[in-house]
């Protein structure tokens, strides 16, 4: 009996033992099954269209034109039917960017002409996919490009938030930033930051699809980038246009970081569906290099992406001339030291603050700028016929105290110095004001304040103007030299929108001009008799920045400075008159130091003789190309991630301008473009510690 009980007990133990093994194996199987990640389409993702380009008739970066033709001459895009351009013609119009090889593009950065042959003209084959995110009515366009030689063994993705409101088809982004990624066998994903190439014709009630096709309404397959459904009074619609960033009342800038991350989620989803054979995820953040590369407001979006990325998706960021704004908060002390001068508080200003201030005084300061630089040719200074009127209007408005026009002009210039512009920048100001006028502050005040067309902000509107080259005083007129279908290819993302022959077609107009609506630069203030560049409008915009609706929108877009240790390189031009260094990159670097301390992986490169304008006419003799240094920063970042080389230290990069006359500057060489040094000399080193930025002389 005892023996039987013993055998029963042993058998029971054996059964329990083997059952436990089977149970453990089943748990292991279930665990492995759970670990198998299956491809899941994001719920917010709307796929739109997909095309393969063979690099003959069409390609990913030049729309079939090729780099040789782009760098040979300025070519006009011709449409078989001007009223209904084909998708291919529209892509060619958008990517038909003249490349001036004398700037170094084609030899020192961008495409390399030495690598081009009669059989290979830089056209890159691959797949292009359009998609959308629809976020509570805010529509964000994405464009994924997968080169034919995408590296499956060493996958990488470069996310590019595009410049301004150009949309995802942006020649500069594609042919410089996107090209860098494609040459490294990476997939490229663009996002339009919720802005898009989104002009809407209020007269004919028509807008654009993502690919530039014109339509009056959405359809099942596609949605307009921007549509105005409100019933707009007729007085606001005649030859008038709405612009998504200006009039959609959405302020998408507050979500720019999220949109970059969403674009990457789209890229991962599509790459996995494209290459996976069993619905299992092949590519994720753990086995794929992820970089973000943006310039100007796209650079700001790149930094916002680093702040938003709490999951460690992004491996590295390069931001060129980033448009980034930091809080002016007494509880966050930021400091700067310039050379051997004492350390001082770094007082920040918002973009709408210093841009509206500049819009007040730049036209009057033109005379002083000319006097100071009497031996130099100042670009666009010959456009200013009414400086006297503007200075006198400022005096009448108690914004200047001097009595003579000459003294008023120098007083206006001194005010610009006090507000952040430096003496080395002033030769750019006539060009900057003429090309931007009040468009820059108007754009962001309208966006932050969520103004609609019907609000008629400061009695300004967007309209088509007289397109005659001669006898043009900026009066509002219907489109005659071009049409709405063609404008998509000409839209550079900011007003004014010019035709291919550089004649302005659409711009900001002053509806309060006593002689009828006129292009803002050629207009009179309300109740005025002489053209004064609409000082009343400039004062109105200046007053708007203190309104609560504008301040609330402004506060929504401020950076927090925490990049979570992501490897980041900021490249900023010292002479950037649009995004003043003190109020953008320098302030952000100090804020990041305050937030992350020694855990920060941010490097800051400040480039001499560089601005937001590249080394092109009319600044070919005085500025160097900032994009050379953006590409160099990407090369440093790539080497660090793939080869574990050290990142360069923060520094001022000393450069040499090309010199010569405007339009006749000599070929740029490596002697002009000093490379970024891994360990810069002490006299060039920028030190950042405990929220203090220490600049060399």
Short mmCIF file of N, CA, C and O in Angstrom, two decimals, residues 21 48 56 87 106 207 227 323 329 345 357 437 447 507-508 548 587 597 616 636 650:
data_model
loop_
_atom_site.label_atom_id
_atom_site.label_comp_id
_atom_site.label_asym_id
_atom_site.label_seq_id
_atom_site.Cartn_x
_atom_site.Cartn_y
_atom_site.Cartn_z
N UNK A 21 5.69 22.60 -17.53
CA UNK A 21 6.54 22.87 -18.69
C UNK A 21 5.68 23.29 -19.87
O UNK A 21 5.97 24.27 -20.57
N UNK A 48 -3.65 59.42 -50.23
CA UNK A 48 -4.25 60.16 -51.34
C UNK A 48 -3.87 59.62 -52.71
O UNK A 48 -4.71 59.22 -53.49
N UNK A 56 13.40 59.34 -65.93
CA UNK A 56 13.56 59.76 -67.31
C UNK A 56 12.62 60.92 -67.60
O UNK A 56 13.05 62.07 -67.65
N UNK A 87 -0.68 67.41 -64.12
CA UNK A 87 0.06 67.22 -62.88
C UNK A 87 1.56 67.31 -63.13
O UNK A 87 2.31 67.93 -62.37
N UNK A 106 26.09 72.88 -56.43
CA UNK A 106 26.52 72.14 -57.61
C UNK A 106 27.98 71.74 -57.53
O UNK A 106 28.44 70.87 -58.27
N UNK A 207 -10.14 76.45 -55.13
CA UNK A 207 -8.87 76.27 -54.43
C UNK A 207 -8.06 75.16 -55.07
O UNK A 207 -8.35 74.73 -56.19
N UNK A 227 -10.40 75.55 -48.08
CA UNK A 227 -11.65 75.99 -48.70
C UNK A 227 -12.35 76.94 -47.74
O UNK A 227 -12.33 76.75 -46.52
N UNK A 323 13.10 79.78 -37.15
CA UNK A 323 12.15 80.77 -36.63
C UNK A 323 11.54 80.14 -35.39
O UNK A 323 10.61 79.35 -35.47
N UNK A 329 10.08 85.36 -19.78
CA UNK A 329 9.59 85.04 -18.45
C UNK A 329 10.66 85.36 -17.41
O UNK A 329 11.75 84.77 -17.45
N UNK A 345 21.49 90.26 -19.15
CA UNK A 345 20.27 89.49 -19.42
C UNK A 345 19.96 89.47 -20.91
O UNK A 345 20.14 90.47 -21.61
N UNK A 357 7.73 96.52 -35.35
CA UNK A 357 8.58 97.68 -35.05
C UNK A 357 9.42 98.03 -36.27
O UNK A 357 9.54 99.20 -36.66
N UNK A 437 7.54 93.89 -47.06
CA UNK A 437 6.68 95.00 -46.61
C UNK A 437 6.06 94.64 -45.26
O UNK A 437 6.77 94.29 -44.34
N UNK A 447 -2.61 85.07 -38.06
CA UNK A 447 -2.62 83.67 -37.63
C UNK A 447 -2.86 83.55 -36.13
O UNK A 447 -3.73 82.81 -35.68
N UNK A 507 -0.76 90.36 -53.92
CA UNK A 507 -0.03 90.92 -52.78
C UNK A 507 -1.03 91.47 -51.77
O UNK A 507 -2.25 91.49 -52.00
N UNK A 508 -0.48 91.93 -50.66
CA UNK A 508 -1.27 92.59 -49.64
C UNK A 508 -1.65 93.98 -50.13
O UNK A 508 -0.80 94.72 -50.64
N UNK A 548 -5.57 90.72 -26.61
CA UNK A 548 -5.54 89.42 -25.93
C UNK A 548 -5.64 88.26 -26.90
O UNK A 548 -4.98 87.23 -26.71
N UNK A 587 18.57 82.88 -28.07
CA UNK A 587 17.64 82.73 -26.95
C UNK A 587 17.27 81.27 -26.74
O UNK A 587 17.16 80.79 -25.60
N UNK A 597 20.55 71.54 -19.03
CA UNK A 597 21.85 71.57 -18.37
C UNK A 597 22.88 70.73 -19.09
O UNK A 597 22.97 70.74 -20.32
N UNK A 616 22.79 84.93 -53.45
CA UNK A 616 22.28 85.11 -54.81
C UNK A 616 22.11 86.59 -55.08
O UNK A 616 22.08 87.42 -54.17
N UNK A 636 27.94 66.11 -40.42
CA UNK A 636 28.49 65.86 -39.08
C UNK A 636 27.57 64.94 -38.27
O UNK A 636 28.05 64.02 -37.59
N UNK A 650 30.24 74.05 -30.29
CA UNK A 650 29.58 75.28 -30.71
C UNK A 650 30.63 76.33 -31.08
O UNK A 650 31.65 76.44 -30.41
#
